[in-house]
Amino acid sequence: MKYELQPAMPPPSNLIGVVGWLRKNLFNGPVNSVATIVIGFFLISFMVPVIQWIFIDSDWIGDSRDDCTSGGACWVFIISRLDQFLYGFYPEAELWRLQLAFFLLIGSIVWLVMPQTPKKGLVAVWLLVIYPVAAFFLLYGNSFGLIQVETHLWGGLSLTLVLAVVGIVASLPLGIVLALGRQSEMPIVRSVCVIFIEIWRGVPLITVLFMASVMLPLFFPEGMSFDKLLRALIGITLFQSAYMAEVIRGGLQAIPKGQYEAADALGLGYWQKMILIIMPQALKLMIPGIVNTFIALFKDTSLVLIIGLFDLLAIGQAANQDPKWIGYSTESYLFVALMFWVFCFSMSRYSQQLERKLHTGHGNRA
């Protein structure tokens, strides 16, 4: 008898394609089927009116509230005030300075993020050392022939980005120093770092900003003053550095003792051991925690509203008080929420990509 291997039969049509995915993920049992139907009913009941209000019945073209007649969202309100949402009260003739500064910032970040771009080290030095100085003179002016633009005119999304970027760039190295100091074997250094971290972690950020804005000038000598924005930046940086230090300390404690002993066996000094062996491993482990702190910092920048700085949220609230646009605060808050979500989600996605690239995710380590 001759046996011939028959070709494999295709799977049943109800196990592949869209039907197969639905059976496997949404209707793979009585409980899941009922839950899918109930949740789907509530999602459709909620999402259909929302989508209709945001997109279908909305108004996009016009320059006054008289153009909002469709009964949906009035995006004319946002479009007519878009410059204020983005740039605050920065003089219109000088907007090119803001745009150039953020173009350079975004271009540098994209250069560093893209895997195939060369000279990343030089771009990193430019971004961390030269760019902050250049951006300050570009935005503030009063030198190189540029007119001075006081910081109380800065606002909107640009001010939010300034607060977030400066806070992120400054708090990370300060947090590393504090974390190393807290683990130091020198009692004075360790005590100073512990006291600093515990004090700043025990105080709400809103109190720090209030102290920096109202109380701190009382301790300055007569005739001496600091810019309000600078005081807010210092307060945010010190506050976030305390949290960053604890995140990094957690990463340092996760490094096996053998790594320290191996570095000692190689004859490396303390700073060589930390820079070449320990800290790279700790930072890779702490990518989720570090990015989580960055996201929290980005959202906390909205608290500068209480000291009179008009960030993106404050600009939205000020626009809501305009008598010409009373009644359109929902559109304003939706736009502000969308802007915050875009930046926070982008940071989150990049951190996940970085985890996969460095193989530090829990799934990769399992």
mmCIF file of C-alpha atoms in Angstrom:
data_model
loop_
_atom_site.group_PDB
_atom_site.id
_atom_site.type_symbol
_atom_site.label_atom_id
_atom_site.label_comp_id
_atom_site.label_asym_id
_atom_site.label_seq_id
_atom_site.Cartn_x
_atom_site.Cartn_y
_atom_site.Cartn_z
ATOM 1 C CA MET A 1 0.000 0.000 0.000
ATOM 2 C CA LYS A 2 1.372 3.420 -0.955
ATOM 3 C CA TYR A 3 0.929 6.341 1.410
ATOM 4 C CA GLU A 4 1.098 9.909 0.105
ATOM 5 C CA LEU A 5 1.342 12.980 2.308
ATOM 6 C CA GLN A 6 -1.744 15.098 1.677
ATOM 7 C CA PRO A 7 -1.489 18.926 1.726
ATOM 8 C CA ALA A 8 -2.681 20.606 4.903
ATOM 9 C CA MET A 9 -6.305 21.701 4.888
ATOM 10 C CA PRO A 10 -7.010 25.412 5.399
ATOM 11 C CA PRO A 11 -8.399 26.351 8.827
ATOM 12 C CA PRO A 12 -12.170 26.864 9.129
ATOM 13 C CA SER A 13 -13.296 30.251 7.870
ATOM 14 C CA ASN A 14 -14.724 31.180 11.286
ATOM 15 C CA LEU A 15 -11.247 30.890 12.902
ATOM 16 C CA ILE A 16 -9.321 33.320 10.669
ATOM 17 C CA GLY A 17 -9.668 36.940 9.633
ATOM 18 C CA VAL A 18 -11.899 39.437 11.419
ATOM 19 C CA VAL A 19 -14.406 36.777 12.500
ATOM 20 C CA GLY A 20 -11.629 34.672 14.000
ATOM 21 C CA TRP A 21 -10.155 37.647 15.871
ATOM 22 C CA LEU A 22 -13.580 38.567 17.275
ATOM 23 C CA ARG A 23 -14.242 34.979 18.417
ATOM 24 C CA LYS A 24 -10.803 34.739 20.031
ATOM 25 C CA ASN A 25 -10.634 38.140 21.749
ATOM 26 C CA LEU A 26 -14.201 39.358 22.340
ATOM 27 C CA PHE A 27 -16.577 36.391 22.203
ATOM 28 C CA ASN A 28 -14.527 33.477 23.556
ATOM 29 C CA GLY A 29 -17.065 32.589 26.254
ATOM 30 C CA PRO A 30 -20.474 33.534 27.681
ATOM 31 C CA VAL A 31 -19.068 36.024 30.221
ATOM 32 C CA ASN A 32 -16.788 37.768 27.724
ATOM 33 C CA SER A 33 -19.569 37.899 25.122
ATOM 34 C CA VAL A 34 -21.989 39.592 27.546
ATOM 35 C CA ALA A 35 -19.239 41.985 28.734
ATOM 36 C CA THR A 36 -18.380 42.858 25.127
ATOM 37 C CA ILE A 37 -22.007 43.607 24.278
ATOM 38 C CA VAL A 38 -22.593 45.734 27.416
ATOM 39 C CA ILE A 39 -19.347 47.714 27.084
ATOM 40 C CA GLY A 40 -19.904 48.173 23.354
ATOM 41 C CA PHE A 41 -23.417 49.486 24.003
ATOM 42 C CA PHE A 42 -22.146 52.102 26.482
ATOM 43 C CA LEU A 43 -19.223 53.086 24.236
ATOM 44 C CA ILE A 44 -21.496 53.601 21.235
ATOM 45 C CA SER A 45 -24.048 55.496 23.349
ATOM 46 C CA PHE A 46 -21.285 57.816 24.596
ATOM 47 C CA MET A 47 -18.989 58.128 21.603
ATOM 48 C CA VAL A 48 -21.555 58.769 18.856
ATOM 49 C CA PRO A 49 -22.860 62.054 20.371
ATOM 50 C CA VAL A 50 -19.300 63.126 21.261
ATOM 51 C CA ILE A 51 -17.990 62.510 17.732
ATOM 52 C CA GLN A 52 -21.020 64.248 16.284
ATOM 53 C CA TRP A 53 -20.440 67.278 18.544
ATOM 54 C CA ILE A 54 -16.674 67.455 17.934
ATOM 55 C CA PHE A 55 -16.550 66.776 14.183
ATOM 56 C CA ILE A 56 -19.867 66.491 12.361
ATOM 57 C CA ASP A 57 -21.849 69.407 13.797
ATOM 58 C CA SER A 58 -18.844 71.635 14.529
ATOM 59 C CA ASP A 59 -17.900 74.995 13.012
ATOM 60 C CA TRP A 60 -14.361 75.569 11.759
ATOM 61 C CA ILE A 61 -14.546 78.655 9.533
ATOM 62 C CA GLY A 62 -15.208 82.204 10.676
ATOM 63 C CA ASP A 63 -13.895 84.908 12.963
ATOM 64 C CA SER A 64 -16.655 85.511 15.517
ATOM 65 C CA ARG A 65 -19.206 83.599 17.572
ATOM 66 C CA ASP A 66 -21.860 84.529 15.014
ATOM 67 C CA ASP A 67 -20.224 81.956 12.719
ATOM 68 C CA CYS A 68 -20.927 79.144 15.210
ATOM 69 C CA THR A 69 -24.476 78.202 14.274
ATOM 70 C CA SER A 70 -24.352 74.444 13.698
ATOM 71 C CA GLY A 71 -24.956 73.444 17.305
ATOM 72 C CA GLY A 72 -21.669 71.519 17.675
ATOM 73 C CA ALA A 73 -18.234 72.556 18.865
ATOM 74 C CA CYS A 74 -17.132 76.073 17.958
ATOM 75 C CA TRP A 75 -13.525 75.545 16.858
ATOM 76 C CA VAL A 76 -13.611 79.054 15.394
ATOM 77 C CA PHE A 77 -12.912 80.166 18.968
ATOM 78 C CA ILE A 78 -9.690 78.132 19.118
ATOM 79 C CA ILE A 79 -8.550 79.039 15.600
ATOM 80 C CA SER A 80 -9.078 82.761 16.147
ATOM 81 C CA ARG A 81 -6.966 82.612 19.339
ATOM 82 C CA LEU A 82 -4.447 80.008 18.186
ATOM 83 C CA ASP A 83 -1.481 82.413 18.282
ATOM 84 C CA GLN A 84 -2.273 83.245 21.909
ATOM 85 C CA PHE A 85 -2.570 79.570 22.827
ATOM 86 C CA LEU A 86 0.822 78.874 21.253
ATOM 87 C CA TYR A 87 2.828 82.020 21.989
ATOM 88 C CA GLY A 88 1.026 83.849 24.802
ATOM 89 C CA PHE A 89 1.533 87.600 24.610
ATOM 90 C CA TYR A 90 4.867 87.476 22.796
ATOM 91 C CA PRO A 91 5.085 90.424 20.340
ATOM 92 C CA GLU A 92 3.810 89.395 16.946
ATOM 93 C CA ALA A 93 6.772 90.949 15.130
ATOM 94 C CA GLU A 94 9.191 88.825 17.202
ATOM 95 C CA LEU A 95 7.420 85.473 16.848
ATOM 96 C CA TRP A 96 10.122 84.276 14.460
ATOM 97 C CA ARG A 97 12.474 84.096 17.462
ATOM 98 C CA LEU A 98 10.177 81.680 19.281
ATOM 99 C CA GLN A 99 9.641 79.644 16.147
ATOM 100 C CA LEU A 100 13.379 79.471 15.426
ATOM 101 C CA ALA A 101 14.168 78.407 19.005
ATOM 102 C CA PHE A 102 11.642 75.575 18.950
ATOM 103 C CA PHE A 103 12.607 74.566 15.421
ATOM 104 C CA LEU A 104 16.203 74.146 16.617
ATOM 105 C CA LEU A 105 15.017 72.225 19.684
ATOM 106 C CA ILE A 106 12.773 69.843 17.746
ATOM 107 C CA GLY A 107 15.397 69.392 15.024
ATOM 108 C CA SER A 108 18.059 68.484 17.598
ATOM 109 C CA ILE A 109 15.756 66.019 19.377
ATOM 110 C CA VAL A 110 14.781 64.357 16.088
ATOM 111 C CA TRP A 111 18.471 64.113 15.160
ATOM 112 C CA LEU A 112 19.227 62.340 18.437
ATOM 113 C CA VAL A 113 16.210 60.031 18.231
ATOM 114 C CA MET A 114 16.744 58.821 14.664
ATOM 115 C CA PRO A 115 19.028 55.750 14.704
ATOM 116 C CA GLN A 116 20.934 56.433 11.469
ATOM 117 C CA THR A 117 22.042 60.039 12.081
ATOM 118 C CA PRO A 118 25.804 60.598 12.656
ATOM 119 C CA LYS A 119 27.610 62.820 15.190
ATOM 120 C CA LYS A 120 25.048 62.278 17.960
ATOM 121 C CA GLY A 121 27.634 63.204 20.591
ATOM 122 C CA LEU A 122 28.211 66.645 19.100
ATOM 123 C CA VAL A 123 24.464 67.227 18.774
ATOM 124 C CA ALA A 124 23.977 66.205 22.419
ATOM 125 C CA VAL A 125 26.665 68.687 23.523
ATOM 126 C CA TRP A 126 24.991 71.377 21.428
ATOM 127 C CA LEU A 127 21.578 70.565 22.901
ATOM 128 C CA LEU A 128 22.664 70.407 26.546
ATOM 129 C CA VAL A 129 25.346 73.108 26.671
ATOM 130 C CA ILE A 130 25.085 75.595 23.803
ATOM 131 C CA TYR A 131 21.393 75.521 22.958
ATOM 132 C CA PRO A 132 20.079 76.688 26.385
ATOM 133 C CA VAL A 133 22.286 79.797 26.238
ATOM 134 C CA ALA A 134 21.400 80.499 22.604
ATOM 135 C CA ALA A 135 17.685 79.978 23.287
ATOM 136 C CA PHE A 136 17.779 82.350 26.257
ATOM 137 C CA PHE A 137 19.329 85.181 24.227
ATOM 138 C CA LEU A 138 16.988 84.422 21.343
ATOM 139 C CA LEU A 139 13.831 84.512 23.467
ATOM 140 C CA TYR A 140 14.763 87.229 25.959
ATOM 141 C CA GLY A 141 16.725 89.455 23.614
ATOM 142 C CA ASN A 142 18.401 92.649 24.844
ATOM 143 C CA SER A 143 21.585 91.622 23.028
ATOM 144 C CA PHE A 144 22.883 90.965 19.512
ATOM 145 C CA GLY A 145 20.522 93.645 18.200
ATOM 146 C CA LEU A 146 17.388 91.875 19.453
ATOM 147 C CA ILE A 147 14.825 93.887 21.384
ATOM 148 C CA GLN A 148 14.076 92.781 24.934
ATOM 149 C CA VAL A 149 10.914 90.738 25.517
ATOM 150 C CA GLU A 150 10.042 90.564 29.224
ATOM 151 C CA THR A 151 9.186 87.129 30.560
ATOM 152 C CA HIS A 152 5.692 88.224 31.655
ATOM 153 C CA LEU A 153 4.892 88.380 27.918
ATOM 154 C CA TRP A 154 5.857 84.728 27.457
ATOM 155 C CA GLY A 155 2.960 82.329 27.636
ATOM 156 C CA GLY A 156 0.882 79.570 26.115
ATOM 157 C CA LEU A 157 2.378 76.348 24.863
ATOM 158 C CA SER A 158 5.791 77.953 24.412
ATOM 159 C CA LEU A 159 6.013 78.813 28.129
ATOM 160 C CA THR A 160 4.850 75.310 29.066
ATOM 161 C CA LEU A 161 7.628 73.845 26.912
ATOM 162 C CA VAL A 162 10.231 76.205 28.392
ATOM 163 C CA LEU A 163 9.262 75.172 31.938
ATOM 164 C CA ALA A 164 9.173 71.463 31.062
ATOM 165 C CA VAL A 165 12.397 71.347 29.046
ATOM 166 C CA VAL A 166 14.432 73.339 31.563
ATOM 167 C CA GLY A 167 13.008 71.310 34.451
ATOM 168 C CA ILE A 168 13.739 67.992 32.723
ATOM 169 C CA VAL A 169 17.266 68.894 31.588
ATOM 170 C CA ALA A 170 18.264 70.382 34.944
ATOM 171 C CA SER A 171 16.580 67.921 37.319
ATOM 172 C CA LEU A 172 18.108 64.755 35.808
ATOM 173 C CA PRO A 173 21.799 65.496 36.533
ATOM 174 C CA LEU A 174 20.924 67.049 39.883
ATOM 175 C CA GLY A 175 18.882 63.962 40.748
ATOM 176 C CA ILE A 176 21.825 61.717 39.844
ATOM 177 C CA VAL A 177 24.135 63.686 42.136
ATOM 178 C CA LEU A 178 21.596 63.540 44.984
ATOM 179 C CA ALA A 179 21.066 59.805 44.515
ATOM 180 C CA LEU A 180 24.812 59.155 44.628
ATOM 181 C CA GLY A 181 25.127 61.455 47.633
ATOM 182 C CA ARG A 182 22.392 59.598 49.498
ATOM 183 C CA GLN A 183 24.312 56.345 49.026
ATOM 184 C CA SER A 184 27.645 57.917 49.895
ATOM 185 C CA GLU A 185 29.690 56.511 52.789
ATOM 186 C CA MET A 186 30.557 60.045 53.921
ATOM 187 C CA PRO A 187 28.087 60.925 56.725
ATOM 188 C CA ILE A 188 27.946 64.673 56.048
ATOM 189 C CA VAL A 189 27.327 64.263 52.316
ATOM 190 C CA ARG A 190 24.732 61.560 52.938
ATOM 191 C CA SER A 191 22.961 63.623 55.598
ATOM 192 C CA VAL A 192 22.819 66.747 53.435
ATOM 193 C CA CYS A 193 21.334 64.794 50.512
ATOM 194 C CA VAL A 194 18.802 62.989 52.727
ATOM 195 C CA ILE A 195 17.654 66.256 54.315
ATOM 196 C CA PHE A 196 17.379 67.959 50.917
ATOM 197 C CA ILE A 197 15.375 65.114 49.380
ATOM 198 C CA GLU A 198 13.025 64.649 52.330
ATOM 199 C CA ILE A 199 12.306 68.371 52.654
ATOM 200 C CA TRP A 200 11.487 68.886 48.988
ATOM 201 C CA ARG A 201 9.486 65.660 48.760
ATOM 202 C CA GLY A 202 7.448 66.645 51.805
ATOM 203 C CA VAL A 203 6.271 69.958 50.368
ATOM 204 C CA PRO A 204 3.609 70.309 47.638
ATOM 205 C CA LEU A 205 4.806 71.913 44.403
ATOM 206 C CA ILE A 206 2.128 74.570 44.688
ATOM 207 C CA THR A 207 3.696 75.654 47.987
ATOM 208 C CA VAL A 208 7.162 75.700 46.439
ATOM 209 C CA LEU A 209 5.959 77.960 43.631
ATOM 210 C CA PHE A 210 4.187 80.254 46.077
ATOM 211 C CA MET A 211 7.293 80.499 48.248
ATOM 212 C CA ALA A 212 9.505 81.154 45.205
ATOM 213 C CA SER A 213 7.197 83.875 43.946
ATOM 214 C CA VAL A 214 6.056 85.653 47.103
ATOM 215 C CA MET A 215 8.263 84.747 50.061
ATOM 216 C CA LEU A 216 11.713 84.410 48.470
ATOM 217 C CA PRO A 217 12.002 88.085 47.386
ATOM 218 C CA LEU A 218 11.498 89.111 51.033
ATOM 219 C CA PHE A 219 14.879 87.552 51.902
ATOM 220 C CA PHE A 220 16.773 89.344 49.121
ATOM 221 C CA PRO A 221 18.818 92.476 49.901
ATOM 222 C CA GLU A 222 17.072 95.720 49.104
ATOM 223 C CA GLY A 223 17.258 96.533 45.388
ATOM 224 C CA MET A 224 17.976 92.931 44.396
ATOM 225 C CA SER A 225 15.345 91.025 42.463
ATOM 226 C CA PHE A 226 15.033 87.834 40.439
ATOM 227 C CA ASP A 227 12.751 87.332 37.493
ATOM 228 C CA LYS A 228 9.523 85.532 38.406
ATOM 229 C CA LEU A 229 9.987 82.947 35.660
ATOM 230 C CA LEU A 230 13.541 82.235 36.831
ATOM 231 C CA ARG A 231 12.298 81.729 40.400
ATOM 232 C CA ALA A 232 9.625 79.317 39.135
ATOM 233 C CA LEU A 233 12.228 77.392 37.106
ATOM 234 C CA ILE A 234 14.496 77.051 40.144
ATOM 235 C CA GLY A 235 11.606 75.857 42.314
ATOM 236 C CA ILE A 236 10.411 73.287 39.751
ATOM 237 C CA THR A 237 13.955 72.000 39.175
ATOM 238 C CA LEU A 238 14.740 71.535 42.882
ATOM 239 C CA PHE A 239 11.348 69.930 43.513
ATOM 240 C CA GLN A 240 11.632 67.438 40.651
ATOM 241 C CA SER A 241 15.288 66.655 41.351
ATOM 242 C CA ALA A 242 14.279 65.237 44.751
ATOM 243 C CA TYR A 243 11.830 62.822 43.083
ATOM 244 C CA MET A 244 14.339 62.036 40.356
ATOM 245 C CA ALA A 245 16.964 61.187 42.994
ATOM 246 C CA GLU A 246 14.683 58.563 44.534
ATOM 247 C CA VAL A 247 13.911 57.038 41.148
ATOM 248 C CA ILE A 248 17.626 56.744 40.351
ATOM 249 C CA ARG A 249 18.407 55.432 43.835
ATOM 250 C CA GLY A 250 15.960 52.628 43.147
ATOM 251 C CA GLY A 251 17.898 51.808 39.973
ATOM 252 C CA LEU A 252 21.212 51.826 41.851
ATOM 253 C CA GLN A 253 19.869 49.416 44.443
ATOM 254 C CA ALA A 254 18.688 47.059 41.685
ATOM 255 C CA ILE A 255 22.240 46.565 40.402
ATOM 256 C CA PRO A 256 23.687 43.273 41.707
ATOM 257 C CA LYS A 257 26.489 43.561 44.244
ATOM 258 C CA GLY A 258 28.723 41.569 41.898
ATOM 259 C CA GLN A 259 28.818 44.487 39.476
ATOM 260 C CA TYR A 260 30.319 46.724 42.193
ATOM 261 C CA GLU A 261 32.779 44.010 43.181
ATOM 262 C CA ALA A 262 33.779 43.391 39.560
ATOM 263 C CA ALA A 263 34.468 47.092 39.045
ATOM 264 C CA ASP A 264 36.552 47.147 42.239
ATOM 265 C CA ALA A 265 38.459 44.075 41.041
ATOM 266 C CA LEU A 266 39.345 45.932 37.851
ATOM 267 C CA GLY A 267 40.876 48.686 39.949
ATOM 268 C CA LEU A 268 38.401 51.344 38.874
ATOM 269 C CA GLY A 269 37.984 54.423 41.031
ATOM 270 C CA TYR A 270 34.622 55.547 42.418
ATOM 271 C CA TRP A 271 33.703 57.851 39.536
ATOM 272 C CA GLN A 272 35.004 55.412 36.900
ATOM 273 C CA LYS A 273 32.935 52.657 38.494
ATOM 274 C CA MET A 274 29.804 54.776 38.577
ATOM 275 C CA ILE A 275 30.149 56.328 35.114
ATOM 276 C CA LEU A 276 31.343 53.257 33.214
ATOM 277 C CA ILE A 277 29.699 50.326 35.033
ATOM 278 C CA ILE A 278 26.909 51.152 37.469
ATOM 279 C CA MET A 279 25.103 54.236 36.194
ATOM 280 C CA PRO A 280 24.490 53.034 32.598
ATOM 281 C CA GLN A 281 22.845 49.877 33.939
ATOM 282 C CA ALA A 282 20.832 51.779 36.548
ATOM 283 C CA LEU A 283 19.562 54.347 34.049
ATOM 284 C CA LYS A 284 18.463 51.601 31.661
ATOM 285 C CA LEU A 285 16.522 49.910 34.433
ATOM 286 C CA MET A 286 14.911 53.181 35.466
ATOM 287 C CA ILE A 287 13.711 54.351 32.056
ATOM 288 C CA PRO A 288 9.998 53.865 32.939
ATOM 289 C CA GLY A 289 10.392 55.656 36.277
ATOM 290 C CA ILE A 290 12.407 58.527 34.793
ATOM 291 C CA VAL A 291 9.928 59.073 31.955
ATOM 292 C CA ASN A 292 7.063 58.877 34.428
ATOM 293 C CA THR A 293 8.703 61.682 36.425
ATOM 294 C CA PHE A 294 9.175 63.718 33.235
ATOM 295 C CA ILE A 295 5.498 63.313 32.357
ATOM 296 C CA ALA A 296 4.462 64.367 35.861
ATOM 297 C CA LEU A 297 6.745 67.405 35.578
ATOM 298 C CA PHE A 298 5.226 68.355 32.219
ATOM 299 C CA LYS A 299 1.723 68.280 33.668
ATOM 300 C CA ASP A 300 2.755 70.071 36.875
ATOM 301 C CA THR A 301 3.891 73.086 34.853
ATOM 302 C CA SER A 302 0.225 74.128 34.778
ATOM 303 C CA LEU A 303 0.549 75.062 38.475
ATOM 304 C CA VAL A 304 2.529 78.196 37.575
ATOM 305 C CA LEU A 305 -0.908 79.729 37.038
ATOM 306 C CA ILE A 306 -1.058 80.553 40.748
ATOM 307 C CA ILE A 307 1.992 82.850 40.549
ATOM 308 C CA GLY A 308 0.711 84.793 37.567
ATOM 309 C CA LEU A 309 2.491 83.004 34.706
ATOM 310 C CA PHE A 310 0.269 82.301 31.724
ATOM 311 C CA ASP A 311 1.068 78.790 30.603
ATOM 312 C CA LEU A 312 -1.145 76.886 28.163
ATOM 313 C CA LEU A 313 -3.893 76.193 30.720
ATOM 314 C CA ALA A 314 -3.849 79.763 32.044
ATOM 315 C CA ILE A 315 -4.127 81.154 28.525
ATOM 316 C CA GLY A 316 -7.159 78.911 27.987
ATOM 317 C CA GLN A 317 -8.800 80.131 31.186
ATOM 318 C CA ALA A 318 -8.090 83.749 30.258
ATOM 319 C CA ALA A 319 -9.646 83.192 26.836
ATOM 320 C CA ASN A 320 -12.755 81.777 28.516
ATOM 321 C CA GLN A 321 -13.290 85.104 30.273
ATOM 322 C CA ASP A 322 -13.421 87.065 27.014
ATOM 323 C CA PRO A 323 -16.967 88.550 26.800
ATOM 324 C CA LYS A 324 -16.942 87.953 23.034
ATOM 325 C CA TRP A 325 -16.530 84.196 23.541
ATOM 326 C CA ILE A 326 -18.449 83.428 26.702
ATOM 327 C CA GLY A 327 -19.838 79.885 26.696
ATOM 328 C CA TYR A 328 -17.060 78.108 24.771
ATOM 329 C CA SER A 329 -14.905 76.931 27.671
ATOM 330 C CA THR A 330 -15.441 73.253 26.743
ATOM 331 C CA GLU A 331 -13.631 73.754 23.444
ATOM 332 C CA SER A 332 -10.822 75.565 25.257
ATOM 333 C CA TYR A 333 -10.292 72.819 27.836
ATOM 334 C CA LEU A 334 -10.502 70.116 25.159
ATOM 335 C CA PHE A 335 -7.787 71.824 23.125
ATOM 336 C CA VAL A 336 -5.538 72.242 26.167
ATOM 337 C CA ALA A 337 -6.091 68.591 27.170
ATOM 338 C CA LEU A 338 -5.251 67.485 23.618
ATOM 339 C CA MET A 339 -1.974 69.422 23.660
ATOM 340 C CA PHE A 340 -0.935 67.922 27.012
ATOM 341 C CA TRP A 341 -1.935 64.433 25.854
ATOM 342 C CA VAL A 342 0.073 64.702 22.624
ATOM 343 C CA PHE A 343 3.308 65.552 24.444
ATOM 344 C CA CYS A 344 2.804 63.088 27.310
ATOM 345 C CA PHE A 345 1.828 60.257 24.960
ATOM 346 C CA SER A 346 4.838 61.001 22.749
ATOM 347 C CA MET A 347 7.180 60.745 25.735
ATOM 348 C CA SER A 348 5.515 57.506 26.809
ATOM 349 C CA ARG A 349 5.797 55.935 23.351
ATOM 350 C CA TYR A 350 9.442 56.973 23.007
ATOM 351 C CA SER A 351 10.275 55.445 26.381
ATOM 352 C CA GLN A 352 8.669 52.157 25.305
ATOM 353 C CA GLN A 353 10.671 52.236 22.085
ATOM 354 C CA LEU A 354 13.845 52.922 24.067
ATOM 355 C CA GLU A 355 13.072 50.012 26.416
ATOM 356 C CA ARG A 356 12.693 47.654 23.466
ATOM 357 C CA LYS A 357 15.888 48.952 21.903
ATOM 358 C CA LEU A 358 17.890 48.500 25.104
ATOM 359 C CA HIS A 359 16.108 45.257 26.068
ATOM 360 C CA THR A 360 15.159 46.527 29.505
ATOM 361 C CA GLY A 361 11.431 45.806 29.433
ATOM 362 C CA HIS A 362 10.027 43.199 31.768
ATOM 363 C CA GLY A 363 8.965 41.034 28.830
ATOM 364 C CA ASN A 364 12.460 41.036 27.393
ATOM 365 C CA ARG A 365 14.073 40.282 30.707
ATOM 366 C CA ALA A 366 11.843 37.346 31.481
#
